[in-house]
Amino acid sequence: MAGYFVKVAWGWTFCLLLPFIALTNYHLTGKAGLVLRRLSTLLVGTAIWYVCTVIFSSVEHYTGSCYQSPALEGLRKEHQNKQQCHQEGGFWHGFDISGHSFLLTFCALMIVEEMAVLHEVKTDRSHSLHTAITGLVVALGFLTLIWVWMFLCTAVYFHNLSQKVFGTLFGLLGWYGTYGFWYLKSFSPGLPPQTSRLNLKQDSYKK
């Protein structure tokens, strides 16, 4: 059950970040075009998730072989891919980069980046917008705690060290490549609307 929950981690993150980004960014800018531009970060995130999943699957395929048992006994050369191997009751063994480590790292960091906009948001406590944003903040905070906990469980119980390191590195690369580099450019979805932070990052990049 927990494993399946992690497999759809991007779906949970996407569904909560979409209304959060839309509400907070529109409240701060009042510009629908800018909001749509910022929401495209979710499409970028989806593309990163998909591409990395394909890469991980390809690596496992090209480095793997089919065996008769989990102890890697009895090489079955007639089965050349994981699906065929499993259908015939075999066990596929290859370099299985930890998709959980990648996804949980990327999702948690993306949530933290987007929630940093909160210190710019000022709403009337009696307004429905305040209630909506507060509810999303609580949900995103709870989700982040779950992702961190799941990441620690993965680190302790699943995959070997190198597989977890590679998975985590892909997650860090996806985060830094977007929020730390590309989103500083004008032809990008851009960073959350935080004037002081945006100027600081842009000045640092120019240097």
N, C-alpha and C. Protein backbone atom coordinates (compact mmCIF):
# COMPACT_ATOMS: atom_id res chain seq x y z
N MET A 1 0.83 -1.20 0.00
CA MET A 1 0.00 0.00 0.00
C MET A 1 0.87 1.26 0.00
N ALA A 2 1.87 1.28 0.90
CA ALA A 2 2.77 2.44 0.99
C ALA A 2 3.56 2.60 -0.30
N GLY A 3 3.98 1.44 -0.88
CA GLY A 3 4.73 1.48 -2.11
C GLY A 3 3.92 2.10 -3.24
N TYR A 4 2.63 1.74 -3.32
CA TYR A 4 1.77 2.31 -4.35
C TYR A 4 1.57 3.80 -4.12
N PHE A 5 1.43 4.21 -2.85
CA PHE A 5 1.25 5.63 -2.52
C PHE A 5 2.43 6.44 -3.02
N VAL A 6 3.64 5.90 -2.85
CA VAL A 6 4.84 6.59 -3.32
C VAL A 6 4.89 6.63 -4.84
N LYS A 7 4.45 5.56 -5.49
CA LYS A 7 4.48 5.51 -6.95
C LYS A 7 3.66 6.64 -7.57
N VAL A 8 2.60 7.06 -6.88
CA VAL A 8 1.76 8.15 -7.39
C VAL A 8 2.07 9.46 -6.65
N ALA A 9 3.28 9.56 -6.12
CA ALA A 9 3.68 10.76 -5.36
C ALA A 9 3.56 12.02 -6.21
N TRP A 10 3.93 11.92 -7.48
CA TRP A 10 3.84 13.11 -8.32
C TRP A 10 2.37 13.52 -8.51
N GLY A 11 1.47 12.55 -8.59
CA GLY A 11 0.05 12.86 -8.72
C GLY A 11 -0.47 13.64 -7.53
N TRP A 12 -0.12 13.20 -6.31
CA TRP A 12 -0.53 13.92 -5.10
C TRP A 12 0.07 15.33 -5.07
N THR A 13 1.34 15.41 -5.39
CA THR A 13 2.02 16.70 -5.38
C THR A 13 1.41 17.64 -6.41
N PHE A 14 1.15 17.14 -7.60
CA PHE A 14 0.56 17.92 -8.68
C PHE A 14 -0.81 18.47 -8.27
N CYS A 15 -1.65 17.60 -7.72
CA CYS A 15 -3.02 17.98 -7.39
C CYS A 15 -3.10 19.05 -6.29
N LEU A 16 -2.15 19.06 -5.37
CA LEU A 16 -2.15 20.06 -4.31
C LEU A 16 -1.43 21.34 -4.72
N LEU A 17 -0.37 21.22 -5.51
CA LEU A 17 0.36 22.41 -5.93
C LEU A 17 -0.42 23.23 -6.96
N LEU A 18 -1.24 22.57 -7.77
CA LEU A 18 -1.97 23.30 -8.80
C LEU A 18 -2.86 24.40 -8.21
N PRO A 19 -3.77 24.10 -7.28
CA PRO A 19 -4.58 25.19 -6.71
C PRO A 19 -3.75 26.14 -5.85
N PHE A 20 -2.72 25.64 -5.18
CA PHE A 20 -1.88 26.51 -4.35
C PHE A 20 -1.16 27.56 -5.19
N ILE A 21 -0.53 27.13 -6.27
CA ILE A 21 0.17 28.07 -7.15
C ILE A 21 -0.81 29.05 -7.78
N ALA A 22 -1.96 28.53 -8.23
CA ALA A 22 -2.96 29.38 -8.88
C ALA A 22 -3.46 30.47 -7.93
N LEU A 23 -3.83 30.10 -6.71
CA LEU A 23 -4.39 31.05 -5.76
C LEU A 23 -3.37 32.08 -5.28
N THR A 24 -2.21 31.60 -4.86
CA THR A 24 -1.21 32.51 -4.31
C THR A 24 -0.63 33.43 -5.38
N ASN A 25 -0.36 32.90 -6.55
CA ASN A 25 0.23 33.73 -7.60
C ASN A 25 -0.76 34.75 -8.15
N TYR A 26 -2.03 34.36 -8.26
CA TYR A 26 -3.02 35.33 -8.72
C TYR A 26 -3.28 36.40 -7.67
N HIS A 27 -3.28 36.00 -6.41
CA HIS A 27 -3.47 36.95 -5.32
C HIS A 27 -2.36 38.00 -5.31
N LEU A 28 -1.13 37.58 -5.60
CA LEU A 28 0.01 38.50 -5.55
C LEU A 28 0.16 39.34 -6.81
N THR A 29 -0.20 38.77 -7.96
CA THR A 29 0.04 39.48 -9.23
C THR A 29 -1.23 39.99 -9.91
N GLY A 30 -2.33 39.29 -9.73
CA GLY A 30 -3.56 39.68 -10.40
C GLY A 30 -3.53 39.48 -11.90
N LYS A 31 -2.54 38.73 -12.39
CA LYS A 31 -2.37 38.54 -13.83
C LYS A 31 -2.56 37.07 -14.19
N ALA A 32 -3.63 36.79 -14.93
CA ALA A 32 -3.93 35.41 -15.30
C ALA A 32 -2.82 34.81 -16.16
N GLY A 33 -2.24 35.63 -17.05
CA GLY A 33 -1.17 35.13 -17.90
C GLY A 33 0.03 34.66 -17.11
N LEU A 34 0.39 35.44 -16.10
CA LEU A 34 1.52 35.06 -15.26
C LEU A 34 1.23 33.80 -14.46
N VAL A 35 -0.02 33.68 -14.01
CA VAL A 35 -0.43 32.48 -13.27
C VAL A 35 -0.30 31.24 -14.16
N LEU A 36 -0.77 31.34 -15.40
CA LEU A 36 -0.66 30.21 -16.32
C LEU A 36 0.79 29.86 -16.60
N ARG A 37 1.61 30.90 -16.70
CA ARG A 37 3.04 30.68 -16.91
C ARG A 37 3.65 29.93 -15.74
N ARG A 38 3.28 30.32 -14.53
CA ARG A 38 3.81 29.66 -13.34
C ARG A 38 3.28 28.24 -13.20
N LEU A 39 2.03 28.03 -13.61
CA LEU A 39 1.46 26.68 -13.54
C LEU A 39 2.16 25.72 -14.49
N SER A 40 2.84 26.27 -15.49
CA SER A 40 3.56 25.40 -16.42
C SER A 40 4.72 24.69 -15.72
N THR A 41 5.09 25.13 -14.50
CA THR A 41 6.11 24.40 -13.73
C THR A 41 5.64 22.97 -13.47
N LEU A 42 4.33 22.79 -13.37
CA LEU A 42 3.80 21.44 -13.14
C LEU A 42 3.95 20.57 -14.38
N LEU A 43 3.84 21.19 -15.55
CA LEU A 43 4.07 20.44 -16.79
C LEU A 43 5.55 20.08 -16.91
N VAL A 44 6.42 21.01 -16.51
CA VAL A 44 7.85 20.72 -16.53
C VAL A 44 8.16 19.58 -15.57
N GLY A 45 7.55 19.63 -14.38
CA GLY A 45 7.75 18.57 -13.39
C GLY A 45 7.28 17.22 -13.92
N THR A 46 6.14 17.23 -14.62
CA THR A 46 5.62 16.00 -15.19
C THR A 46 6.58 15.45 -16.24
N ALA A 47 7.15 16.33 -17.06
CA ALA A 47 8.10 15.91 -18.08
C ALA A 47 9.36 15.32 -17.44
N ILE A 48 9.84 15.95 -16.36
CA ILE A 48 11.01 15.44 -15.65
C ILE A 48 10.73 14.06 -15.08
N TRP A 49 9.57 13.91 -14.46
CA TRP A 49 9.17 12.62 -13.90
C TRP A 49 9.13 11.55 -14.99
N TYR A 50 8.53 11.87 -16.13
CA TYR A 50 8.39 10.89 -17.21
C TYR A 50 9.75 10.50 -17.80
N VAL A 51 10.57 11.50 -18.09
CA VAL A 51 11.87 11.24 -18.70
C VAL A 51 12.75 10.40 -17.77
N CYS A 52 12.76 10.75 -16.50
CA CYS A 52 13.58 10.00 -15.54
C CYS A 52 13.08 8.57 -15.39
N THR A 53 11.77 8.38 -15.40
CA THR A 53 11.20 7.04 -15.31
C THR A 53 11.64 6.19 -16.50
N VAL A 54 11.62 6.78 -17.70
CA VAL A 54 12.07 6.07 -18.90
C VAL A 54 13.55 5.73 -18.80
N ILE A 55 14.35 6.68 -18.32
CA ILE A 55 15.79 6.46 -18.18
C ILE A 55 16.05 5.31 -17.21
N PHE A 56 15.39 5.34 -16.05
CA PHE A 56 15.59 4.29 -15.04
C PHE A 56 15.22 2.93 -15.59
N SER A 57 14.10 2.87 -16.31
CA SER A 57 13.63 1.60 -16.88
C SER A 57 14.62 1.09 -17.92
N SER A 58 15.15 2.01 -18.72
CA SER A 58 16.11 1.62 -19.76
C SER A 58 17.41 1.10 -19.16
N VAL A 59 17.87 1.78 -18.11
CA VAL A 59 19.11 1.36 -17.44
C VAL A 59 18.94 -0.05 -16.86
N GLU A 60 17.79 -0.29 -16.22
CA GLU A 60 17.55 -1.61 -15.64
C GLU A 60 17.48 -2.68 -16.74
N HIS A 61 16.89 -2.31 -17.87
CA HIS A 61 16.77 -3.27 -18.99
C HIS A 61 18.14 -3.63 -19.56
N TYR A 62 18.94 -2.61 -19.88
CA TYR A 62 20.22 -2.86 -20.56
C TYR A 62 21.30 -3.42 -19.65
N THR A 63 21.11 -3.30 -18.34
CA THR A 63 22.10 -3.86 -17.41
C THR A 63 21.62 -5.16 -16.77
N GLY A 64 20.41 -5.61 -17.15
CA GLY A 64 19.81 -6.75 -16.47
C GLY A 64 19.87 -8.07 -17.22
N SER A 65 19.58 -9.12 -16.46
CA SER A 65 19.49 -10.48 -17.00
C SER A 65 18.40 -11.22 -16.24
N CYS A 66 17.90 -12.29 -16.83
CA CYS A 66 16.83 -13.07 -16.23
C CYS A 66 17.41 -14.29 -15.52
N TYR A 67 16.95 -14.54 -14.30
CA TYR A 67 17.43 -15.67 -13.51
C TYR A 67 16.24 -16.51 -13.04
N GLN A 68 16.55 -17.72 -12.64
CA GLN A 68 15.51 -18.64 -12.19
C GLN A 68 15.06 -18.35 -10.76
N SER A 69 15.89 -17.70 -9.97
CA SER A 69 15.55 -17.45 -8.57
C SER A 69 16.09 -16.09 -8.14
N PRO A 70 15.55 -15.55 -7.03
CA PRO A 70 16.04 -14.27 -6.51
C PRO A 70 17.51 -14.34 -6.09
N ALA A 71 18.03 -15.53 -5.87
CA ALA A 71 19.43 -15.70 -5.50
C ALA A 71 20.35 -15.61 -6.71
N LEU A 72 19.76 -15.26 -7.88
CA LEU A 72 20.51 -15.10 -9.14
C LEU A 72 21.14 -16.41 -9.59
N GLU A 73 20.38 -17.47 -9.41
CA GLU A 73 20.83 -18.78 -9.86
C GLU A 73 20.13 -19.14 -11.17
N GLY A 74 20.84 -19.79 -12.03
CA GLY A 74 20.26 -20.27 -13.29
C GLY A 74 19.93 -19.16 -14.27
N LEU A 75 20.91 -18.66 -14.96
CA LEU A 75 20.71 -17.60 -15.95
C LEU A 75 19.84 -18.10 -17.11
N ARG A 76 18.81 -17.35 -17.43
CA ARG A 76 17.89 -17.73 -18.50
C ARG A 76 18.07 -16.75 -19.67
N LYS A 77 18.97 -17.08 -20.55
CA LYS A 77 19.36 -16.20 -21.64
C LYS A 77 18.26 -16.03 -22.69
N GLU A 78 17.28 -16.94 -22.70
CA GLU A 78 16.24 -16.86 -23.72
C GLU A 78 15.28 -15.69 -23.48
N HIS A 79 15.28 -15.16 -22.25
CA HIS A 79 14.39 -14.04 -21.92
C HIS A 79 15.21 -12.75 -21.91
N GLN A 80 14.93 -11.88 -22.88
CA GLN A 80 15.76 -10.69 -23.09
C GLN A 80 15.19 -9.41 -22.49
N ASN A 81 14.03 -9.48 -21.86
CA ASN A 81 13.50 -8.27 -21.22
C ASN A 81 12.77 -8.62 -19.93
N LYS A 82 12.53 -7.63 -19.10
CA LYS A 82 11.97 -7.83 -17.77
C LYS A 82 10.56 -8.40 -17.82
N GLN A 83 9.75 -7.87 -18.72
CA GLN A 83 8.36 -8.32 -18.82
C GLN A 83 8.27 -9.80 -19.19
N GLN A 84 9.03 -10.18 -20.19
CA GLN A 84 9.03 -11.58 -20.63
C GLN A 84 9.57 -12.49 -19.52
N CYS A 85 10.59 -12.02 -18.85
CA CYS A 85 11.19 -12.79 -17.76
C CYS A 85 10.18 -13.07 -16.66
N HIS A 86 9.44 -12.03 -16.25
CA HIS A 86 8.46 -12.18 -15.17
C HIS A 86 7.29 -13.06 -15.61
N GLN A 87 6.88 -12.93 -16.87
CA GLN A 87 5.77 -13.74 -17.37
C GLN A 87 6.09 -15.23 -17.34
N GLU A 88 7.37 -15.54 -17.49
CA GLU A 88 7.80 -16.94 -17.49
C GLU A 88 8.26 -17.40 -16.10
N GLY A 89 7.96 -16.59 -15.08
CA GLY A 89 8.28 -16.97 -13.71
C GLY A 89 9.72 -16.74 -13.29
N GLY A 90 10.45 -15.93 -14.08
CA GLY A 90 11.84 -15.64 -13.74
C GLY A 90 11.99 -14.39 -12.89
N PHE A 91 13.22 -14.08 -12.57
CA PHE A 91 13.53 -12.90 -11.74
C PHE A 91 14.56 -12.04 -12.49
N TRP A 92 14.17 -10.81 -12.78
CA TRP A 92 15.04 -9.91 -13.53
C TRP A 92 15.93 -9.13 -12.57
N HIS A 93 17.21 -9.14 -12.86
CA HIS A 93 18.15 -8.40 -12.02
C HIS A 93 19.00 -7.46 -12.87
N GLY A 94 18.88 -6.16 -12.60
CA GLY A 94 19.67 -5.15 -13.28
C GLY A 94 19.94 -4.00 -12.33
N PHE A 95 20.57 -2.96 -12.83
CA PHE A 95 20.84 -1.79 -11.98
C PHE A 95 19.56 -0.97 -11.87
N ASP A 96 18.86 -1.15 -10.77
CA ASP A 96 17.54 -0.55 -10.57
C ASP A 96 17.67 0.76 -9.79
N ILE A 97 17.86 1.87 -10.52
CA ILE A 97 17.96 3.18 -9.87
C ILE A 97 16.68 3.44 -9.09
N SER A 98 16.82 3.89 -7.86
CA SER A 98 15.67 4.08 -6.98
C SER A 98 14.75 5.21 -7.46
N GLY A 99 13.64 4.82 -8.06
CA GLY A 99 12.64 5.79 -8.48
C GLY A 99 12.01 6.50 -7.29
N HIS A 100 11.90 5.79 -6.17
CA HIS A 100 11.34 6.40 -4.97
C HIS A 100 12.23 7.51 -4.45
N SER A 101 13.54 7.24 -4.40
CA SER A 101 14.48 8.27 -3.92
C SER A 101 14.42 9.50 -4.81
N PHE A 102 14.36 9.28 -6.13
CA PHE A 102 14.27 10.39 -7.08
C PHE A 102 12.99 11.19 -6.86
N LEU A 103 11.86 10.49 -6.89
CA LEU A 103 10.56 11.16 -6.87
C LEU A 103 10.31 11.88 -5.55
N LEU A 104 10.64 11.24 -4.44
CA LEU A 104 10.40 11.85 -3.14
C LEU A 104 11.28 13.08 -2.93
N THR A 105 12.53 13.00 -3.39
CA THR A 105 13.43 14.16 -3.30
C THR A 105 12.90 15.32 -4.14
N PHE A 106 12.55 15.03 -5.37
CA PHE A 106 12.09 16.07 -6.30
C PHE A 106 10.78 16.71 -5.82
N CYS A 107 9.83 15.88 -5.39
CA CYS A 107 8.54 16.40 -4.94
C CYS A 107 8.68 17.28 -3.69
N ALA A 108 9.44 16.81 -2.71
CA ALA A 108 9.60 17.57 -1.47
C ALA A 108 10.27 18.92 -1.74
N LEU A 109 11.31 18.93 -2.56
CA LEU A 109 12.01 20.18 -2.86
C LEU A 109 11.14 21.14 -3.66
N MET A 110 10.33 20.62 -4.56
CA MET A 110 9.45 21.47 -5.35
C MET A 110 8.39 22.11 -4.45
N ILE A 111 7.84 21.35 -3.53
CA ILE A 111 6.85 21.89 -2.60
C ILE A 111 7.46 23.01 -1.76
N VAL A 112 8.66 22.77 -1.24
CA VAL A 112 9.35 23.79 -0.43
C VAL A 112 9.58 25.06 -1.24
N GLU A 113 10.01 24.92 -2.49
CA GLU A 113 10.25 26.09 -3.34
C GLU A 113 8.98 26.88 -3.55
N GLU A 114 7.87 26.21 -3.83
CA GLU A 114 6.62 26.91 -4.11
C GLU A 114 5.99 27.51 -2.85
N MET A 115 6.18 26.86 -1.71
CA MET A 115 5.59 27.38 -0.47
C MET A 115 6.37 28.56 0.09
N ALA A 116 7.57 28.81 -0.44
CA ALA A 116 8.35 29.95 0.03
C ALA A 116 7.67 31.28 -0.27
N VAL A 117 6.64 31.23 -1.12
CA VAL A 117 5.90 32.44 -1.48
C VAL A 117 5.03 32.94 -0.32
N LEU A 118 4.85 32.13 0.69
CA LEU A 118 3.87 32.44 1.74
C LEU A 118 4.16 33.74 2.48
N HIS A 119 5.44 34.08 2.66
CA HIS A 119 5.71 35.30 3.43
C HIS A 119 5.32 36.56 2.66
N GLU A 120 4.99 36.41 1.36
CA GLU A 120 4.52 37.53 0.55
C GLU A 120 2.99 37.63 0.57
N VAL A 121 2.34 36.55 0.97
CA VAL A 121 0.88 36.50 0.90
C VAL A 121 0.25 37.08 2.16
N LYS A 122 -0.58 38.11 1.96
CA LYS A 122 -1.30 38.73 3.08
C LYS A 122 -2.79 38.68 2.74
N THR A 123 -3.55 37.96 3.55
CA THR A 123 -4.99 37.84 3.30
C THR A 123 -5.77 38.13 4.56
N ASP A 124 -7.01 38.54 4.37
CA ASP A 124 -7.93 38.79 5.48
C ASP A 124 -8.36 37.44 6.05
N ARG A 125 -8.19 37.27 7.37
CA ARG A 125 -8.52 35.99 7.99
C ARG A 125 -9.98 35.59 7.80
N SER A 126 -10.84 36.56 7.62
CA SER A 126 -12.26 36.25 7.46
C SER A 126 -12.62 35.94 6.01
N HIS A 127 -11.66 36.10 5.12
CA HIS A 127 -11.92 35.88 3.69
C HIS A 127 -11.78 34.39 3.36
N SER A 128 -12.60 33.95 2.41
CA SER A 128 -12.57 32.53 2.00
C SER A 128 -11.22 32.16 1.39
N LEU A 129 -10.53 33.14 0.75
CA LEU A 129 -9.22 32.88 0.17
C LEU A 129 -8.22 32.47 1.24
N HIS A 130 -8.31 33.11 2.40
CA HIS A 130 -7.41 32.78 3.52
C HIS A 130 -7.63 31.33 3.95
N THR A 131 -8.89 30.94 4.04
CA THR A 131 -9.22 29.57 4.44
C THR A 131 -8.70 28.56 3.43
N ALA A 132 -8.88 28.87 2.15
CA ALA A 132 -8.44 27.95 1.09
C ALA A 132 -6.92 27.80 1.10
N ILE A 133 -6.20 28.91 1.18
CA ILE A 133 -4.74 28.86 1.17
C ILE A 133 -4.22 28.15 2.41
N THR A 134 -4.83 28.45 3.56
CA THR A 134 -4.41 27.80 4.81
C THR A 134 -4.59 26.29 4.72
N GLY A 135 -5.72 25.86 4.18
CA GLY A 135 -5.97 24.43 4.03
C GLY A 135 -4.95 23.77 3.12
N LEU A 136 -4.59 24.45 2.03
CA LEU A 136 -3.60 23.90 1.11
C LEU A 136 -2.21 23.86 1.74
N VAL A 137 -1.90 24.87 2.54
CA VAL A 137 -0.60 24.91 3.23
C VAL A 137 -0.48 23.73 4.20
N VAL A 138 -1.54 23.49 4.95
CA VAL A 138 -1.53 22.37 5.90
C VAL A 138 -1.38 21.05 5.15
N ALA A 139 -2.13 20.90 4.07
CA ALA A 139 -2.08 19.66 3.28
C ALA A 139 -0.69 19.46 2.66
N LEU A 140 -0.11 20.53 2.12
CA LEU A 140 1.21 20.43 1.50
C LEU A 140 2.29 20.17 2.55
N GLY A 141 2.14 20.79 3.72
CA GLY A 141 3.10 20.54 4.79
C GLY A 141 3.05 19.09 5.26
N PHE A 142 1.85 18.57 5.40
CA PHE A 142 1.68 17.17 5.81
C PHE A 142 2.22 16.23 4.75
N LEU A 143 1.96 16.57 3.47
CA LEU A 143 2.45 15.74 2.38
C LEU A 143 3.98 15.72 2.35
N THR A 144 4.59 16.87 2.60
CA THR A 144 6.05 16.94 2.62
C THR A 144 6.63 16.06 3.72
N LEU A 145 5.99 16.07 4.88
CA LEU A 145 6.44 15.20 5.98
C LEU A 145 6.34 13.73 5.58
N ILE A 146 5.27 13.37 4.88
CA ILE A 146 5.11 11.99 4.41
C ILE A 146 6.23 11.64 3.44
N TRP A 147 6.53 12.56 2.51
CA TRP A 147 7.59 12.29 1.53
C TRP A 147 8.95 12.12 2.22
N VAL A 148 9.22 12.95 3.22
CA VAL A 148 10.49 12.82 3.95
C VAL A 148 10.55 11.49 4.68
N TRP A 149 9.44 11.11 5.33
CA TRP A 149 9.39 9.84 6.05
C TRP A 149 9.56 8.66 5.09
N MET A 150 8.88 8.71 3.96
CA MET A 150 9.01 7.65 2.96
C MET A 150 10.43 7.58 2.41
N PHE A 151 11.05 8.73 2.24
CA PHE A 151 12.43 8.77 1.76
C PHE A 151 13.35 8.06 2.75
N LEU A 152 13.16 8.32 4.04
CA LEU A 152 13.97 7.67 5.06
C LEU A 152 13.73 6.17 5.09
N CYS A 153 12.48 5.75 4.91
CA CYS A 153 12.16 4.32 4.87
C CYS A 153 12.83 3.66 3.67
N THR A 154 12.81 4.35 2.53
CA THR A 154 13.47 3.82 1.34
C THR A 154 14.97 3.69 1.58
N ALA A 155 15.54 4.71 2.24
CA ALA A 155 16.98 4.71 2.51
C ALA A 155 17.39 3.53 3.40
N VAL A 156 16.48 3.11 4.28
CA VAL A 156 16.81 2.04 5.23
C VAL A 156 16.50 0.65 4.68
N TYR A 157 15.35 0.52 4.00
CA TYR A 157 14.85 -0.82 3.68
C TYR A 157 14.93 -1.25 2.21
N PHE A 158 15.09 -0.32 1.29
CA PHE A 158 14.99 -0.70 -0.12
C PHE A 158 16.22 -0.28 -0.92
N HIS A 159 16.51 -1.04 -1.96
CA HIS A 159 17.61 -0.78 -2.89
C HIS A 159 18.97 -0.83 -2.19
N ASN A 160 20.03 -0.83 -3.00
CA ASN A 160 21.35 -0.74 -2.41
C ASN A 160 21.81 0.71 -2.43
N LEU A 161 22.96 0.98 -1.83
CA LEU A 161 23.40 2.36 -1.64
C LEU A 161 23.56 3.11 -2.96
N SER A 162 24.22 2.49 -3.93
CA SER A 162 24.46 3.18 -5.20
C SER A 162 23.16 3.50 -5.93
N GLN A 163 22.18 2.60 -5.86
CA GLN A 163 20.89 2.85 -6.51
C GLN A 163 20.16 4.02 -5.86
N LYS A 164 20.25 4.12 -4.54
CA LYS A 164 19.61 5.23 -3.83
C LYS A 164 20.33 6.55 -4.08
N VAL A 165 21.65 6.49 -4.15
CA VAL A 165 22.42 7.71 -4.41
C VAL A 165 22.10 8.26 -5.79
N PHE A 166 22.07 7.38 -6.80
CA PHE A 166 21.74 7.82 -8.15
C PHE A 166 20.33 8.39 -8.23
N GLY A 167 19.37 7.73 -7.56
CA GLY A 167 18.00 8.22 -7.55
C GLY A 167 17.90 9.60 -6.92
N THR A 168 18.57 9.78 -5.79
CA THR A 168 18.55 11.07 -5.10
C THR A 168 19.23 12.15 -5.94
N LEU A 169 20.33 11.80 -6.60
CA LEU A 169 21.03 12.76 -7.45
C LEU A 169 20.15 13.23 -8.61
N PHE A 170 19.39 12.31 -9.19
CA PHE A 170 18.47 12.70 -10.26
C PHE A 170 17.41 13.67 -9.73
N GLY A 171 16.92 13.42 -8.51
CA GLY A 171 15.95 14.32 -7.90
C GLY A 171 16.53 15.70 -7.66
N LEU A 172 17.76 15.74 -7.14
CA LEU A 172 18.45 17.01 -6.90
C LEU A 172 18.73 17.75 -8.21
N LEU A 173 19.11 17.00 -9.23
CA LEU A 173 19.39 17.60 -10.53
C LEU A 173 18.13 18.20 -11.14
N GLY A 174 17.01 17.47 -11.02
CA GLY A 174 15.75 17.99 -11.54
C GLY A 174 15.34 19.27 -10.84
N TRP A 175 15.55 19.32 -9.53
CA TRP A 175 15.21 20.52 -8.75
C TRP A 175 16.15 21.68 -9.07
N TYR A 176 17.46 21.45 -9.02
CA TYR A 176 18.40 22.54 -9.23
C TYR A 176 18.41 23.01 -10.69
N GLY A 177 18.23 22.07 -11.61
CA GLY A 177 18.22 22.44 -13.02
C GLY A 177 17.06 23.37 -13.36
N THR A 178 15.98 23.28 -12.60
CA THR A 178 14.82 24.14 -12.83
C THR A 178 14.87 25.39 -11.93
N TYR A 179 14.70 25.20 -10.64
CA TYR A 179 14.62 26.34 -9.71
C TYR A 179 15.96 27.05 -9.52
N GLY A 180 17.05 26.34 -9.66
CA GLY A 180 18.35 26.96 -9.45
C GLY A 180 19.00 27.50 -10.69
N PHE A 181 18.45 27.16 -11.86
CA PHE A 181 19.08 27.62 -13.11
C PHE A 181 18.06 28.11 -14.13
N TRP A 182 17.26 27.18 -14.70
CA TRP A 182 16.39 27.55 -15.82
C TRP A 182 15.36 28.61 -15.43
N TYR A 183 14.73 28.47 -14.25
CA TYR A 183 13.66 29.39 -13.88
C TYR A 183 14.16 30.80 -13.58
N LEU A 184 15.47 31.00 -13.58
CA LEU A 184 16.04 32.33 -13.44
C LEU A 184 16.05 33.06 -14.79
N LYS A 185 15.85 32.31 -15.86
CA LYS A 185 15.85 32.87 -17.20
C LYS A 185 14.48 33.46 -17.54
N SER A 186 14.47 34.37 -18.49
CA SER A 186 13.21 35.01 -18.90
C SER A 186 12.32 34.04 -19.67
N PHE A 187 12.92 33.12 -20.44
CA PHE A 187 12.14 32.15 -21.23
C PHE A 187 11.91 30.89 -20.41
N SER A 188 11.21 31.02 -19.32
CA SER A 188 10.95 29.90 -18.42
C SER A 188 9.66 30.16 -17.66
N PRO A 189 9.17 29.16 -16.92
CA PRO A 189 7.98 29.40 -16.08
C PRO A 189 8.23 30.43 -14.99
N GLY A 190 9.49 30.66 -14.66
CA GLY A 190 9.83 31.65 -13.64
C GLY A 190 9.71 31.13 -12.22
N LEU A 191 10.29 31.89 -11.30
CA LEU A 191 10.21 31.56 -9.88
C LEU A 191 8.93 32.10 -9.27
N PRO A 192 8.53 31.62 -8.09
CA PRO A 192 7.37 32.19 -7.40
C PRO A 192 7.57 33.70 -7.22
N PRO A 193 6.49 34.48 -7.26
CA PRO A 193 6.59 35.94 -7.20
C PRO A 193 7.03 36.47 -5.84
N GLN A 194 8.34 36.42 -5.61
CA GLN A 194 8.93 36.96 -4.40
C GLN A 194 10.01 37.94 -4.82
N THR A 195 9.70 39.20 -4.76
CA THR A 195 10.56 40.24 -5.33
C THR A 195 11.99 40.18 -4.80
N SER A 196 12.16 40.18 -3.49
CA SER A 196 13.50 40.24 -2.91
C SER A 196 14.32 39.01 -3.27
N ARG A 197 13.70 37.82 -3.19
CA ARG A 197 14.43 36.60 -3.47
C ARG A 197 14.78 36.49 -4.95
N LEU A 198 13.83 36.88 -5.81
CA LEU A 198 14.06 36.80 -7.25
C LEU A 198 15.22 37.70 -7.65
N ASN A 199 15.24 38.92 -7.14
CA ASN A 199 16.32 39.85 -7.47
C ASN A 199 17.66 39.33 -6.99
N LEU A 200 17.67 38.73 -5.78
CA LEU A 200 18.90 38.21 -5.21
C LEU A 200 19.45 37.08 -6.07
N LYS A 201 18.57 36.17 -6.51
CA LYS A 201 19.01 35.03 -7.32
C LYS A 201 19.50 35.50 -8.69
N GLN A 202 18.80 36.49 -9.27
CA GLN A 202 19.18 36.98 -10.59
C GLN A 202 20.53 37.71 -10.53
N ASP A 203 20.73 38.51 -9.48
CA ASP A 203 22.00 39.22 -9.32
C ASP A 203 23.14 38.23 -9.14
N SER A 204 22.86 37.16 -8.34
CA SER A 204 23.88 36.15 -8.10
C SER A 204 24.22 35.42 -9.38
N TYR A 205 23.20 35.17 -10.22
CA TYR A 205 23.43 34.44 -11.48
C TYR A 205 24.25 35.30 -12.46
N LYS A 206 23.97 36.61 -12.49
CA LYS A 206 24.67 37.50 -13.40
C LYS A 206 26.16 37.56 -13.07
N LYS A 207 26.47 37.48 -11.78
CA LYS A 207 27.87 37.53 -11.36
C LYS A 207 28.61 36.28 -11.82
